[in-house]
Amino acid sequence: MNLKIHKPIINLFLVSIVFYLIHKTVFYMFSAELNTADFVYSLETLYTIFLFFSAIIVFVLLKIKQKNINNVGMVFLVMTSIKMVICYFLLYPIASKSLVRISIEKTNFFVMFILFLAIETIVTIRVLNNKQ
């Protein structure tokens, strides 16, 4: 395994761990106000799901870059669209409820979605700017 080729995937894991620890710390600080046990998806489950999807997207983008860099952008758009559809189905059990704690869980879900989308976008930009 060439470390230079797979460096974006390693960086994805490291950034995810850092953000998970920050997120967990924020939840711990406000644990008296939050009852995370009632959440549909735990924080760990959501991070695992989003990390899995992001790792697949980044891995495929790196493989596409090796074959034909001109297709990287289109593959990114298609894979991100597929991820959005899957995330919609994951969000449906949360969105169908209307309790106050659910609004916190919805916000939590969207913040993680945007975070991982930003990471994927940054990796894609770096792959496209590094045309070697």
C-alpha positions as a printed Julia matrix, in Angstrom:
132×3 Matrix{Float64}:
   0.0    0.0     0.0
   1.47   3.28   -1.14
   1.1    5.73    1.74
   1.18   8.8    -0.52
  -1.72   7.56   -2.62
  -3.89   6.7     0.39
  -2.96   9.77    2.46
  -6.41  11.41    1.94
  -8.12   8.36    3.45
  -5.79   8.43    6.45
  -6.43  12.16    6.84
 -10.17  11.5     6.64
  -9.94   9.04    9.54
  -7.82  11.42   11.63
 -10.09  14.42   11.03
 -13.13  12.27   11.81
 -11.62  11.13   15.09
 -10.82  14.73   16.07
 -14.34  15.92   15.28
 -15.85  12.92   17.05
 -13.88  13.73   20.21
 -14.96  17.38   20.02
 -18.57  16.35   19.44
 -18.5   13.85   22.28
 -16.99  16.47   24.6
 -19.76  18.94   23.76
 -22.36  16.25   24.46
 -20.62  15.41   27.73
 -20.57  19.06   28.81
 -24.31  19.41   28.21
 -25.25  15.91   29.36
 -27.61  17.24   32.02
 -29.67  18.95   29.31
 -29.37  16.22   26.67
 -30.68  12.71   26.91
 -28.76  11.04   24.12
 -30.05   7.6    25.1
 -33.37   8.5    23.49
 -31.78   9.31   20.13
 -32.69   7.07   17.2
 -29.01   6.85   16.2
 -26.16   7.18   18.66
 -23.29   9.53   17.97
 -20.97   6.59   17.34
 -23.39   5.03   14.85
 -23.71   8.24   12.86
 -19.97   8.82   12.76
 -19.43   5.24   11.64
 -22.02   5.55    8.86
 -20.72   8.89    7.6
 -17.09   7.81    7.86
 -17.89   4.65    5.91
 -19.6    6.59    3.11
 -16.86   9.22    3.0
 -14.1    6.6     2.93
 -15.78   4.85    0.01
 -16.19   8.12   -1.88
 -12.58   9.18   -1.3
 -11.25   5.72   -2.2
 -13.24   5.63   -5.45
 -12.12   9.17   -6.32
  -8.48   8.18   -5.82
  -8.93   5.14   -8.07
 -10.7    7.23  -10.73
  -7.86   9.77  -10.56
  -5.36   7.04  -11.42
  -7.37   5.96  -14.47
  -8.8    9.24  -15.8
  -8.66  12.48  -13.83
 -11.26  14.09  -16.12
 -14.02  11.94  -14.57
 -13.27  12.72  -10.91
 -15.73  15.61  -10.66
 -18.6   13.71  -12.23
 -17.98  10.64  -10.08
 -17.92  12.87   -7.0
 -21.3   14.36   -7.92
 -22.88  10.97   -8.6
 -21.56   9.37   -5.43
 -22.55  12.36   -3.31
 -26.06  12.19   -4.77
 -26.3    8.5    -3.9
 -25.07   9.28   -0.38
 -27.74  11.99   -0.05
 -30.5    9.55   -1.0
 -29.26   7.0     1.53
 -29.01   9.71    4.2
 -32.59  10.75    3.48
 -33.75   7.24    4.34
 -31.6    7.3     7.48
 -33.08  10.66    8.46
 -36.69   9.61    7.93
 -37.14   7.97   11.39
 -35.78  11.14   13.0
 -37.79  13.54   10.84
 -41.07  11.74   11.37
 -41.07  12.55   15.09
 -41.83  15.99   16.51
 -40.47  15.99   20.06
 -38.07  18.7    21.27
 -35.18  16.25   21.71
 -35.67  15.21   18.1
 -34.83  18.72   16.93
 -31.45  18.34   18.63
 -30.98  15.0    16.9
 -31.96  16.48   13.52
 -29.45  19.28   14.0
 -26.84  16.73   15.04
 -27.51  14.68   11.88
 -27.3   17.68    9.55
 -24.14  19.03   11.18
 -22.42  15.68   10.68
 -23.71  15.44    7.11
 -22.35  18.9     6.29
 -19.06  18.17    8.06
 -18.39  15.01    6.08
 -19.6   16.63    2.84
 -17.11  19.45    3.42
 -14.3   16.96    4.04
 -15.17  15.05    0.85
 -15.32  18.29   -1.12
 -11.93  19.43    0.16
 -10.4   16.06   -0.73
 -11.94  16.23   -4.21
 -10.59  19.75   -4.74
  -7.12  18.6    -3.69
  -7.3   15.6    -6.01
  -8.37  17.79   -8.93
  -5.7   20.42   -8.2
  -2.98  17.75   -7.97
  -2.95  16.56  -11.61
   0.22  14.51  -11.54
